[in-house]
Coordinates of C-alpha atoms in Angstrom, one line a residue:
M12 CA 9.2 -3.3 -21.1
S13 CA 7.8 -0.2 -18.4
T14 CA 10.1 0.9 -16.0
E15 CA 8.8 0.4 -12.3
L16 CA 8.1 3.9 -10.5
P17 CA 9.6 4.6 -7.1
P18 CA 7.7 4.2 -4.0
V19 CA 6.0 7.6 -3.1
A20 CA 5.9 8.5 0.7
P21 CA 1.7 8.9 1.6
E22 CA 1.9 12.4 2.6
V23 CA 3.6 13.4 -0.4
L24 CA 1.1 12.2 -2.4
A25 CA -1.7 13.6 0.1
E26 CA -0.1 16.8 -0.5
A27 CA -0.5 16.8 -4.2
V28 CA -3.6 16.0 -4.7
E29 CA -4.9 18.4 -2.3
H30 CA -3.4 21.0 -4.1
L31 CA -5.2 20.3 -7.5
T32 CA -8.3 22.1 -8.3
A33 CA -12.0 20.9 -8.3
R34 CA -11.9 20.5 -12.1
L35 CA -8.4 18.8 -12.1
R36 CA -9.3 16.4 -9.7
K37 CA -12.5 15.2 -11.8
K38 CA -9.7 13.6 -14.6
L39 CA -7.1 12.8 -12.0
D40 CA -7.9 8.7 -12.1
A41 CA -8.2 8.8 -16.0
A42 CA -4.5 10.4 -15.8
I43 CA -3.2 7.4 -13.3
E44 CA -3.9 4.8 -15.6
D45 CA -1.4 4.7 -18.5
C46 CA 1.3 7.0 -17.2
A47 CA 3.3 4.1 -15.5
A48 CA 3.7 2.9 -18.8
G49 CA 5.8 5.9 -20.3
A50 CA 8.1 5.8 -17.5
V51 CA 11.8 5.9 -18.2
L52 CA 14.5 5.1 -15.9
E53 CA 17.6 7.6 -16.3
A54 CA 21.2 7.1 -16.2
D55 CA 21.6 9.1 -12.8
G56 CA 18.5 7.3 -11.2
T57 CA 15.8 9.2 -11.7
V58 CA 12.9 8.0 -13.3
T59 CA 10.9 10.5 -16.1
L60 CA 7.6 10.4 -17.3
R61 CA 6.6 12.5 -20.4
F62 CA 3.1 13.6 -20.8
G63 CA 2.3 15.3 -24.3
E64 CA 5.0 17.5 -25.5
D65 CA 5.5 20.1 -22.9
A66 CA 5.5 18.5 -19.6
L67 CA 7.9 16.3 -18.0
V68 CA 7.6 14.7 -14.6
T69 CA 11.0 13.9 -12.6
L70 CA 11.0 11.8 -9.8
R71 CA 14.2 11.5 -7.4
P72 CA 14.3 8.7 -5.1
G73 CA 16.5 9.6 -2.0
P74 CA 18.8 7.1 -0.8
A75 CA 16.3 4.7 0.2
G76 CA 15.1 4.4 -3.3
T77 CA 11.6 6.6 -2.1
V78 CA 10.4 9.9 -2.7
T79 CA 9.7 11.3 0.6
A80 CA 9.8 15.0 0.0
A81 CA 7.8 17.3 -2.1
E82 CA 10.7 18.6 -3.9
Q83 CA 11.5 15.1 -5.3
A84 CA 9.1 15.1 -7.4
T85 CA 9.2 18.4 -10.3
C86 CA 7.4 18.9 -13.4
S87 CA 8.2 21.2 -16.4
C88 CA 4.4 22.7 -17.4
L89 CA 3.7 26.2 -16.5
L90 CA 0.9 24.9 -13.5
A91 CA 3.7 22.8 -11.6
P92 CA 3.6 21.7 -8.7
R93 CA 0.2 22.3 -8.4
C94 CA -0.4 20.3 -11.8
L95 CA -2.3 17.0 -12.9
H96 CA 0.9 15.5 -14.6
R97 CA 2.6 15.5 -11.5
A98 CA 0.0 14.6 -9.2
A99 CA -0.6 11.4 -11.7
A100 CA 2.4 10.3 -11.8
L101 CA 2.8 10.3 -8.0
G102 CA -0.7 8.4 -7.7
A103 CA 0.5 5.8 -10.0
A104 CA 3.5 4.9 -8.0
P105 CA 3.4 2.2 -5.2
L106 CA 2.7 3.6 -1.4
A107 CA 6.1 3.7 0.6
D108 CA 6.2 1.8 3.9
T109 CA 6.4 4.0 6.5
P110 CA 9.7 4.3 7.9
P111 CA 10.8 2.3 11.1
E112 CA 11.5 4.2 13.8
P113 CA 15.2 3.2 15.8
T114 CA 14.1 0.4 18.5
A115 CA 17.0 1.4 20.8
T116 CA 17.5 -0.7 23.9
A117 CA 18.0 0.3 27.3
E118 CA 21.8 0.0 27.0
S119 CA 22.4 0.9 23.5
T120 CA 21.3 2.5 20.5
D121 CA 22.8 0.1 17.8
P122 CA 21.3 0.7 14.4
A123 CA 21.2 -2.8 13.9
E124 CA 17.9 -3.3 16.5
A125 CA 16.5 -0.9 13.9
T126 CA 16.2 -3.0 10.5
E127 CA 13.7 -5.4 12.1
L128 CA 10.6 -3.4 11.5
P129 CA 8.2 -3.7 8.4
D130 CA 5.6 -1.2 7.7
P131 CA 2.6 -2.3 10.4
A132 CA 0.6 -1.9 7.7
A133 CA 1.5 -5.0 5.3
P134 CA -1.3 -7.3 5.6
T135 CA 0.4 -10.2 4.7
E136 CA 3.6 -10.4 6.8
P137 CA 2.9 -13.2 9.3
A138 CA 2.9 -11.6 12.7
V139 CA 5.5 -12.7 15.5
P140 CA 3.5 -14.7 18.1
A141 CA 3.8 -13.1 21.7
G142 CA 3.0 -16.3 23.2
P143 CA 2.8 -20.0 22.1
G144 CA -0.7 -20.9 23.3
G145 CA 0.7 -24.2 25.7
P146 CA 0.3 -24.7 29.1
A147 CA 3.7 -24.0 29.5
G148 CA 2.6 -19.9 29.3
S149 CA 2.3 -19.7 32.8
S150 CA 1.2 -16.6 35.3
E151 CA 5.4 -16.6 35.8
A152 CA 5.9 -16.1 32.0
A153 CA 3.1 -13.2 32.1
E154 CA 4.9 -11.5 35.5
R155 CA 8.1 -11.6 33.5
R156 CA 6.6 -9.7 30.5
A157 CA 4.5 -7.5 32.5
P158 CA 7.5 -4.7 32.8
L159 CA 8.2 -4.8 29.6
K160 CA 4.4 -3.3 28.4
A161 CA 5.3 0.4 28.1
E162 CA 2.0 0.9 27.1
S163 CA 0.2 -0.5 29.7
T164 CA -0.7 1.1 32.9
E165 CA -1.4 -0.3 36.8
P166 CA -4.6 -1.0 37.9
G167 CA -6.8 1.3 39.0
V168 CA -4.9 4.0 37.1
P169 CA -7.1 5.3 34.5
A170 CA -5.2 5.3 30.7
P171 CA -3.9 9.0 30.5
A172 CA -6.5 11.4 28.5
L173 CA -6.3 11.8 24.6
T174 CA -4.8 15.5 23.8
D175 CA -6.8 17.4 22.1
A176 CA -4.6 17.2 18.3
Q177 CA -5.5 13.5 18.8
L178 CA -9.0 13.9 19.3
R179 CA -9.5 16.4 16.2
A180 CA -7.0 13.9 14.1
A181 CA -9.2 11.1 15.0
G182 CA -12.4 12.9 14.8
A183 CA -11.1 14.1 10.9
L184 CA -10.3 10.0 10.5
W185 CA -13.2 9.0 11.0
H186 CA -14.8 11.3 8.8
V187 CA -12.6 10.8 5.9
A188 CA -13.1 6.8 6.9
A189 CA -17.0 7.0 6.7
E190 CA -16.6 8.8 3.4
A191 CA -14.9 6.2 1.6
L192 CA -17.0 4.0 2.6
A193 CA -20.2 5.8 1.3
A194 CA -18.2 5.8 -1.7
G195 CA -17.0 2.5 -2.3
V196 CA -14.4 1.1 -4.2
T197 CA -16.4 2.1 -7.5
A198 CA -15.9 5.7 -6.5
G199 CA -13.1 5.6 -4.3
G200 CA -10.3 6.5 -7.2
A201 CA -7.2 8.9 -6.1
V202 CA -8.8 11.8 -4.6
V203 CA -10.8 9.6 -2.1
Q204 CA -7.6 7.9 -1.4
A205 CA -5.8 10.9 -1.1
E206 CA -8.0 12.7 1.7
L207 CA -7.4 8.9 3.9
L208 CA -3.6 9.4 3.5
R209 CA -3.7 13.2 4.6
A210 CA -6.3 11.9 7.5
A211 CA -3.6 9.1 8.3
H212 CA -0.7 11.5 8.4
T213 CA -2.5 14.0 10.6
A214 CA -2.9 10.9 12.8
R215 CA 0.5 9.7 12.6
L216 CA 1.8 13.3 13.9
A217 CA -0.8 13.0 16.4
G218 CA 0.9 10.1 17.7
L219 CA -1.6 7.6 16.8
P220 CA 0.1 5.2 14.6
R221 CA -2.4 2.3 14.9
A222 CA -4.9 4.8 13.3
E223 CA -2.6 5.4 10.4
A224 CA -1.6 1.8 9.8
A225 CA -5.6 1.1 9.5
A226 CA -6.2 4.1 7.2
L227 CA -3.2 2.5 4.7
R228 CA -4.5 -1.1 4.8
V229 CA -7.7 0.5 3.6
V230 CA -5.8 2.6 0.8
R231 CA -3.9 -0.3 -0.5
G232 CA -7.1 -2.5 -0.4
L233 CA -8.7 0.1 -2.3
R234 CA -6.1 0.3 -5.0
A235 CA -5.9 -3.6 -5.1
A236 CA -9.3 -3.8 -6.0
R237 CA -9.6 -0.9 -8.4
E238 CA -6.8 -2.7 -10.0
R239 CA -8.3 -6.3 -9.8
R240 CA -4.8 -7.3 -8.9
A241 CA -4.6 -11.1 -8.5
G242 CA -5.4 -12.5 -5.0
Q243 CA -7.3 -9.6 -3.9
R244 CA -10.5 -10.6 -1.5
L245 CA -13.4 -8.1 -1.2
G246 CA -13.5 -10.0 2.9
D247 CA -9.9 -8.8 3.3
L248 CA -11.2 -4.8 2.1
T249 CA -14.3 -5.2 4.5
G250 CA -12.1 -6.1 7.5
A251 CA -9.5 -3.2 7.0
F252 CA -12.6 -0.8 6.7
R253 CA -14.0 -2.1 9.9
E254 CA -11.0 -2.0 12.0
L255 CA -10.8 1.7 10.5
L256 CA -14.3 3.0 11.7
H257 CA -13.8 1.1 14.9
T258 CA -10.1 2.5 15.8
A259 CA -11.1 6.1 14.4
G260 CA -14.8 5.9 15.9
T261 CA -13.4 4.7 19.6
L262 CA -10.6 7.2 19.4
A263 CA -12.5 10.0 18.3
G264 CA -14.8 9.3 21.3
G265 CA -12.2 9.9 23.7
S266 CA -11.0 6.2 24.3
A267 CA -7.1 6.1 25.4
D268 CA -7.2 2.2 25.2
P269 CA -3.3 1.5 24.4
A270 CA -4.7 -1.0 22.2
L271 CA -6.2 1.8 20.0
T272 CA -3.8 4.2 20.2
G273 CA -0.6 1.8 19.7
T274 CA 3.1 2.8 19.8
A275 CA 5.0 3.7 17.1
R276 CA 8.6 2.3 18.7
R277 CA 9.2 -1.4 19.8
A278 CA 11.1 -0.2 23.0
Y279 CA 13.0 -2.7 24.2
A280 CA 14.0 -3.1 28.4
P281 CA 16.7 -4.9 30.1
G282 CA 15.6 -8.7 30.6
G283 CA 18.6 -10.1 32.3
S284 CA 20.0 -13.2 31.6
L285 CA 18.0 -15.7 29.3
Q286 CA 18.1 -19.3 28.2
V287 CA 16.1 -20.0 25.0
H288 CA 15.4 -23.3 22.9
G289 CA 14.5 -23.0 19.1
L290 CA 11.0 -24.2 18.3
C291 CA 11.0 -23.5 14.2
R292 CA 11.9 -20.7 11.5
E293 CA 9.2 -19.1 9.3
P294 CA 10.1 -17.2 6.3
V295 CA 8.7 -13.6 6.3
L296 CA 7.5 -12.4 2.8
S297 CA 5.0 -8.9 2.8
A298 CA 3.2 -7.3 0.1
T299 CA 5.4 -4.2 0.3
G300 CA 8.8 -5.7 -0.5
Y301 CA 9.6 -6.8 2.7
G302 CA 11.6 -10.3 3.3
G303 CA 13.4 -12.4 5.9
V304 CA 12.9 -14.9 8.6
V305 CA 11.7 -15.4 12.0
T306 CA 12.8 -17.6 14.6
H307 CA 10.6 -18.9 17.4
L308 CA 12.3 -19.4 20.5
L309 CA 11.0 -21.0 24.1
A310 CA 12.7 -20.3 27.6
P311 CA 12.5 -23.1 29.9
D312 CA 9.4 -21.8 32.0
G313 CA 7.4 -21.4 28.8
T314 CA 8.1 -17.8 27.9
A315 CA 8.0 -17.2 24.3
Y316 CA 10.8 -15.1 22.1
S317 CA 12.1 -14.5 18.5
V318 CA 14.9 -13.5 16.9
S319 CA 13.8 -11.8 13.6
D320 CA 15.4 -10.5 10.4
V321 CA 13.4 -8.4 7.9
R322 CA 14.4 -5.9 5.8
P323 CA 13.7 -4.6 2.1
G324 CA 14.3 -7.5 -0.3
G325 CA 11.0 -9.2 -1.0
L326 CA 11.4 -13.1 -2.1
A327 CA 15.1 -13.4 -2.3
R328 CA 15.8 -12.3 1.0
A329 CA 12.7 -14.5 2.6
R330 CA 14.5 -17.6 1.0
G331 CA 18.1 -16.4 1.8
A332 CA 17.7 -15.3 5.3
G333 CA 16.9 -18.9 6.7
S334 CA 20.7 -19.8 6.5
A335 CA 21.9 -16.1 7.3
S336 CA 24.1 -15.6 10.7
V337 CA 22.0 -14.7 13.7
A338 CA 22.9 -10.7 14.7
L339 CA 22.6 -11.3 18.1
G340 CA 25.5 -11.1 20.9
G341 CA 28.2 -12.4 18.7
A342 CA 26.7 -15.8 18.4
T343 CA 28.3 -17.9 15.7
L344 CA 25.0 -19.8 14.9
D345 CA 22.9 -18.5 11.4
H346 CA 18.8 -19.0 11.7
A347 CA 18.9 -22.9 10.6
G348 CA 21.3 -23.5 13.5
L349 CA 19.3 -21.3 16.4
A350 CA 15.8 -23.2 15.0
R351 CA 17.6 -26.2 16.0
G352 CA 20.0 -25.3 18.8
G353 CA 19.7 -22.7 21.5
L354 CA 21.0 -19.5 23.1
R355 CA 22.3 -18.5 26.8
I356 CA 21.9 -14.6 26.7
V357 CA 23.7 -12.3 29.3
G358 CA 22.3 -8.9 28.9
A359 CA 19.4 -9.4 26.8
T360 CA 17.2 -7.0 25.8
V361 CA 13.5 -7.8 25.0
S362 CA 10.9 -6.0 23.3
P363 CA 6.9 -6.0 24.6
D364 CA 5.6 -8.7 22.2
G365 CA 9.1 -11.3 23.1
R366 CA 11.5 -9.9 20.2
L367 CA 15.4 -10.1 21.2
G368 CA 17.3 -6.9 20.7
A369 CA 20.9 -6.9 19.5
G370 CA 22.3 -4.2 21.5
R371 CA 26.2 -4.0 22.4
G372 CA 26.0 -5.3 25.7
V373 CA 24.3 -8.0 24.9
R374 CA 26.4 -11.5 25.0
A375 CA 25.0 -14.9 23.3
T376 CA 26.6 -18.1 23.5
P377 CA 25.3 -21.3 21.9
L378 CA 23.4 -24.2 23.6
P379 CA 22.6 -27.7 22.4
G380 CA 19.1 -28.0 21.0
I381 CA 16.5 -29.7 22.2
A382 CA 13.8 -32.3 20.6
W383 CA 10.0 -31.7 20.9
T384 CA 9.4 -34.1 23.2
E385 CA 11.5 -32.2 26.1
R386 CA 10.2 -29.7 27.7
P387 CA 9.7 -26.9 27.3
A388 CA 8.3 -27.8 24.1
A389 CA 6.7 -30.8 25.0
P390 CA 3.6 -29.1 26.9
L391 CA 2.6 -27.3 23.6
F392 CA 1.4 -30.9 22.6
A393 CA 0.1 -32.0 25.3
R394 CA -3.4 -30.6 25.6
P395 CA -6.3 -30.9 23.0
A396 CA -6.5 -28.0 20.1
A397 CA -9.6 -27.2 21.0
E398 CA -8.8 -26.1 24.5
A399 CA -5.9 -24.2 23.2
V400 CA -7.8 -22.5 20.9
A401 CA -10.5 -21.5 23.2
E402 CA -8.1 -19.5 25.4
L403 CA -6.2 -17.8 22.5
L404 CA -9.7 -16.8 21.7
A405 CA -10.6 -15.4 25.1
D406 CA -7.2 -13.4 25.1
P407 CA -7.9 -10.9 22.0
D408 CA -4.2 -9.7 21.9
T409 CA -2.6 -12.9 21.4
A410 CA -5.0 -14.7 19.1
E411 CA -3.8 -13.7 15.9
S412 CA -0.3 -15.0 16.7
A413 CA 0.4 -17.8 19.0
L414 CA 1.7 -21.3 18.2
L415 CA -0.7 -24.4 18.5
G416 CA 0.8 -28.0 18.5
C417 CA -1.1 -31.1 17.8
D418 CA -0.6 -34.6 16.7
V419 CA -2.7 -35.3 13.5
T420 CA -3.7 -38.2 11.3
V421 CA -3.0 -37.4 7.7
V422 CA -6.4 -37.9 5.5
G423 CA -6.1 -36.7 2.5
A424 CA -6.1 -33.6 0.4
A425 CA -9.7 -31.8 -0.6
G426 CA -9.6 -28.6 -3.0
E427 CA -6.8 -26.4 -1.3
H428 CA -7.0 -28.0 1.9
L429 CA -4.8 -31.1 3.6
L430 CA -7.7 -32.6 5.8
V431 CA -6.4 -34.3 8.9
R432 CA -7.7 -35.5 11.9
E433 CA -6.3 -34.9 15.6
T434 CA -5.3 -38.4 17.1
R435 CA -8.0 -37.7 20.5
P436 CA -11.5 -39.4 20.3
D437 CA -13.9 -37.3 18.7
A438 CA -11.6 -34.9 17.6
P439 CA -12.7 -32.9 14.5
L440 CA -11.3 -32.6 10.9
L441 CA -8.9 -30.0 10.9
R442 CA -7.5 -28.1 7.4
L443 CA -3.7 -27.6 6.9
L444 CA -3.1 -24.6 4.9
P445 CA 0.3 -23.0 3.6
A446 CA 1.4 -20.6 6.0
H447 CA 2.2 -18.7 3.2
P448 CA 1.1 -19.7 -0.4
H449 CA 4.0 -18.5 -3.0
P450 CA 5.1 -20.9 -4.9
E451 CA 8.8 -20.4 -4.4
L452 CA 8.3 -20.9 -0.7
A453 CA 8.6 -24.8 0.5
H454 CA 5.1 -24.6 2.0
T455 CA 2.6 -25.4 -0.3
E456 CA 5.2 -28.5 -1.9
N457 CA 5.6 -29.4 1.4
L458 CA 2.0 -30.2 2.2
R459 CA 1.1 -31.5 -1.4
R460 CA 3.8 -34.3 -0.4
I461 CA 2.4 -34.9 2.8
A462 CA -1.2 -35.5 1.4
S463 CA 0.1 -38.1 -0.7
Y464 CA 0.8 -40.1 2.8
P465 CA -2.8 -41.0 3.8
G466 CA -2.5 -42.5 7.7
L467 CA 0.3 -40.4 8.3
V468 CA 0.8 -39.6 11.7
L469 CA 2.4 -36.4 12.2
R470 CA 3.3 -33.5 15.2
V471 CA 2.5 -30.4 13.7
L472 CA 3.2 -26.8 15.2
G473 CA 1.4 -24.2 13.5
R474 CA -0.6 -20.9 13.6
P475 CA -4.1 -21.4 13.9
D476 CA -6.6 -19.3 11.0
L477 CA -9.2 -17.6 13.6
D478 CA -10.8 -16.2 10.5
R479 CA -11.4 -20.2 9.1
T480 CA -13.4 -23.1 10.3
A481 CA -11.0 -25.4 12.2
T482 CA -8.0 -24.3 10.1
L483 CA -4.2 -24.7 11.2
R484 CA -1.7 -22.8 9.0
P485 CA 1.9 -25.0 10.1
L486 CA 5.3 -23.8 10.6
A487 CA 7.1 -27.3 11.3
V488 CA 6.4 -30.7 11.6
G489 CA 8.0 -33.6 12.7
P490 CA 7.3 -37.3 13.6
V491 CA 5.3 -38.7 16.5
P492 CA 7.4 -40.9 19.5
G493 CA 6.2 -44.3 19.4
A494 CA 4.2 -43.9 15.9
E495 CA 5.0 -46.6 13.1
H496 CA 3.6 -44.5 10.4
T497 CA 5.4 -41.2 11.1
L498 CA 8.3 -39.3 9.2
R499 CA 11.8 -40.7 9.3
L500 CA 14.0 -37.3 9.5
P501 CA 17.4 -37.1 9.4
G502 CA 19.4 -36.9 12.4
E503 CA 20.8 -33.7 12.1
W504 CA 17.2 -32.3 12.0
L505 CA 16.3 -32.9 15.4
G506 CA 12.9 -34.4 14.9
R507 CA 11.5 -31.5 13.1
A508 CA 10.9 -30.0 9.5
D509 CA 10.5 -26.2 8.6
L510 CA 8.2 -26.4 6.2
G511 CA 9.1 -23.1 5.0
Y512 CA 12.8 -23.7 4.3
D513 CA 13.3 -27.9 4.4
R514 CA 11.7 -29.4 2.0
L515 CA 11.0 -32.8 2.4
Q516 CA 11.7 -36.1 -0.1
G517 CA 10.5 -39.8 -0.4
G518 CA 13.2 -40.9 1.9
H519 CA 11.9 -38.7 4.6
F520 CA 8.4 -40.8 4.5
P521 CA 7.7 -44.3 5.7
Q522 CA 8.2 -47.2 3.2
G523 CA 5.4 -49.9 2.2
G524 CA 2.4 -47.8 1.6
A525 CA -0.1 -45.8 3.7
A526 CA -1.4 -47.0 6.8
P527 CA -5.2 -47.6 7.1
V528 CA -7.2 -44.5 7.5
A529 CA -11.0 -44.3 7.7
L530 CA -11.6 -41.6 4.6
P531 CA -14.7 -39.3 5.0
A532 CA -17.1 -39.4 1.7
A533 CA -16.7 -35.5 1.9
E534 CA -15.6 -32.5 4.2
E535 CA -17.4 -32.6 7.2
P536 CA -19.6 -29.7 7.5
D537 CA -18.7 -26.2 8.0
P538 CA -20.6 -24.2 10.6
L539 CA -19.3 -21.0 9.2
A540 CA -20.5 -21.5 5.4
D541 CA -23.6 -23.1 6.1
S542 CA -24.4 -20.6 8.7
P543 CA -27.0 -18.0 7.2
L544 CA -24.9 -15.3 8.4
W545 CA -23.7 -15.2 4.9
R546 CA -26.8 -13.2 3.9
V547 CA -25.1 -10.2 6.4
R548 CA -21.7 -10.8 4.9
R549 CA -22.7 -9.9 0.9
L550 CA -24.5 -7.0 2.4
L551 CA -21.4 -5.7 4.1
E552 CA -19.3 -6.6 1.2
T553 CA -21.7 -5.1 -1.5
G554 CA -21.5 -1.5 0.6
V555 CA -18.0 -2.0 0.5
A556 CA -17.5 -2.5 -3.7
G557 CA -20.0 -0.4 -4.5
G558 CA -20.5 1.6 -1.8
R559 CA -24.1 3.3 0.1
R560 CA -26.0 3.3 -2.9
A561 CA -25.5 -0.5 -4.0
V562 CA -26.5 -1.3 -0.2
A563 CA -30.1 0.9 -0.7
E564 CA -30.7 -0.5 -4.0
A565 CA -29.9 -4.3 -3.0
A566 CA -32.1 -3.6 0.0
R567 CA -35.2 -2.1 -1.9
G568 CA -38.0 -4.4 -2.9
T569 CA -41.4 -5.8 -1.6
T570 CA -42.2 -7.1 1.8
S571 CA -41.7 -10.4 0.9
L572 CA -38.6 -10.1 -0.5
V573 CA -36.8 -8.3 2.7
A574 CA -38.5 -11.4 4.7
A575 CA -37.1 -13.8 2.4
S576 CA -33.4 -12.3 3.0
Y577 CA -33.8 -12.0 7.1
G578 CA -36.2 -14.5 7.5
P579 CA -33.4 -17.5 7.7
L580 CA -31.5 -15.3 10.3
R581 CA -34.7 -14.9 12.6
R582 CA -35.4 -18.8 12.3
A583 CA -31.4 -19.8 13.0
G584 CA -32.0 -17.4 16.0
L585 CA -29.8 -14.5 14.8
T586 CA -32.2 -12.1 15.4
G587 CA -29.3 -9.8 16.4
A588 CA -27.7 -10.2 13.2
A589 CA -31.4 -9.6 11.2
D590 CA -31.8 -6.5 13.1
L591 CA -28.6 -4.9 12.5
A592 CA -28.3 -5.9 8.8
A593 CA -32.5 -4.4 8.3
A594 CA -31.0 -1.3 10.2
L595 CA -28.1 -1.1 7.7
A596 CA -30.5 -1.1 4.6
A597 CA -32.3 1.5 6.3
E598 CA -30.0 3.8 6.7
A599 CA -28.2 3.6 3.7
D600 CA -31.9 4.0 1.8
R601 CA -32.6 7.0 4.4
R602 CA -31.5 10.3 2.2
P603 CA -34.3 12.9 3.8
R604 CA -34.6 16.0 1.6
D605 CA -35.8 19.3 1.8
V606 CA -38.6 21.6 0.1
F607 CA -35.9 22.4 -2.4
G608 CA -35.0 18.7 -2.9
R609 CA -31.7 19.4 -1.3
L610 CA -30.4 16.4 1.0
A611 CA -31.5 17.6 4.3
D612 CA -28.7 15.0 6.1
P613 CA -25.7 14.9 3.6
S614 CA -23.4 13.3 6.7
P615 CA -22.7 9.4 6.2
D616 CA -22.0 9.5 9.8
G617 CA -25.4 7.5 10.5
Y618 CA -24.7 5.0 7.7
A619 CA -21.1 4.0 8.8
W620 CA -22.2 3.5 12.1
A621 CA -25.1 1.1 10.9
W622 CA -22.3 -0.5 9.0
L623 CA -19.6 -0.7 11.7
A624 CA -22.0 -2.4 14.1
A625 CA -23.3 -5.1 11.6
A626 CA -19.5 -5.8 10.7
T627 CA -18.3 -6.3 14.4
H628 CA -21.7 -8.2 15.2
L629 CA -20.6 -10.4 12.1
A630 CA -17.4 -10.8 13.1
A631 CA -17.9 -11.8 16.9
A632 CA -20.7 -14.3 15.4
E633 CA -18.3 -16.0 12.9
R634 CA -15.3 -15.9 15.7
C635 CA -18.7 -18.2 18.0
L636 CA -19.1 -20.4 14.9
I637 CA -15.2 -20.6 14.4
A638 CA -14.3 -21.7 18.0
A639 CA -17.0 -24.3 18.4
S640 CA -15.4 -26.1 14.7
W641 CA -12.4 -26.9 17.0
A642 CA -14.6 -28.8 19.3
A643 CA -17.1 -30.2 16.9
V644 CA -17.4 -34.2 17.1
P645 CA -17.7 -35.9 13.9
G646 CA -20.9 -36.6 12.7
S647 CA -22.6 -34.3 15.0
A648 CA -24.4 -31.2 13.6
P649 CA -23.6 -27.9 14.5
S650 CA -24.4 -26.2 17.9
P651 CA -26.8 -23.4 17.6
V652 CA -24.7 -20.1 18.1
A653 CA -26.5 -17.3 20.4
S654 CA -26.3 -14.1 18.9
P655 CA -23.6 -12.1 19.9
V656 CA -24.8 -8.5 21.6
P657 CA -25.6 -6.3 19.3
V658 CA -23.4 -3.2 18.8
S659 CA -25.1 0.5 19.3
G660 CA -25.4 2.1 16.2
R661 CA -24.6 5.7 17.9

């Protein structure tokens, strides 16, 4: 059984690869492939890897179990530390998370507040919502939250300009990202990844954490794709490249938008006295080894807050944290009790995204819980889901994390989906997916049990999946007031079940068989899957998988073949998408050479801009189709979607 290698800081790996000669860099990918199989864990906690008879690499992780300095990785060969063995061992190890900086409050620097944040580059960790998206998210809530947004600027006051170091870092990151895109997964080996890591570290030192996080997502995606890991989706890597190129390109152009520069610290500010009530709790399990729980709370005015307990520990901690004590102002509640209870907090400290801090001056007293049928939770379920989703899509800052509530009738299972229909006239068919698919969490099992009761009426609170057609990822469910065929939950559950922790049993469902429900012959038309935009998506993903050459080869052919590729887009009215796809194909195939046969313009910038323009346009068009799917009337054909305004290629 092989020993797992300790995580390595990105900058340590980047430096090791940078010191290799050009000849050794060509051998790096082959050296990385099998070296992890020979790792041995020593008694003192170090990990050794032997390369032949004369080379022994030793990794000495620090107290946190991570290799964070170059001197913690040594090799016994004569070329060390500029040797292939050391670089291969570091390249085979997983990337370490960026250590979260302390999140001290205005009153305290209690280290307990610095243990909540996992690495922002972890794509699978559920985001914490800044607002539930309900009608209670009023201007009062916005005004209360406004003073906490340290990154924002006053109206009419321009954002501070980027420094020269930030401009240089963004420009270097753009160039490296464009090179990685042109190479694709097939050529995006350890050397390309190391160049991205070096540029990401430079961006971090320059104060651009958002750009660094985007680069780390791309590197992790490239690794997963090259290793063909289970669950890896090419679409996810395509989205990561789009975000990286957009962030780096905009910053390199001089934009100081706070949404792009980001912030490395979660600055807590005084929040005064608060009264909050629990909505539900959600297990958190990231791809980088973090686990824990987030409990979602709501104030009487509709402002959303949360208490999180996320630390290294993976699945075991995600499962156990649901009943762990709440470290907030001496409160005697655990997270299970807080999700169905409440707190009165004196001297509260709050982050811009609504997380409650645990400073020394914070005092909390438990409050009785409230049902979803009472304020402030009741307004979450008071309006059509389509209206709430339209509002979320209009606010990109909260669209990916806000909560949505609705009453639905269970239709049945269809593949991986649980089909439900909102209990409103002319409501569309909604698809429910597990908030986290890990089989050791209760989400999947609970949805499977619910699917066996067609006609069941449910009250659902979840997060809309804005990358899929009319899809909701439920966090909690409860009975619908006044409905006969609905859940029968224990009184101590206070009318809701947390799908990630509570396990629904047969006694929680109504007896006497299923209620009558009109079962559809099949799922309703999917405007996203049926749209000819899949042709653009395939072209973009081909570029990510095979690089620039693959896009050029896919687009080459006769005039009739080109017309067959983009004709359906034009006939559907998606002329902008057709033009941008054609421009991308032409740019990928544009390789001008001088009289000596050398490339006259070897820069990948033009190709990267063309790819980014098509990817941005595609994302906007798909978002329009997804918004329409929430408001579609059953039996009606999807409305044609106007082509979004094309993005300039330069």
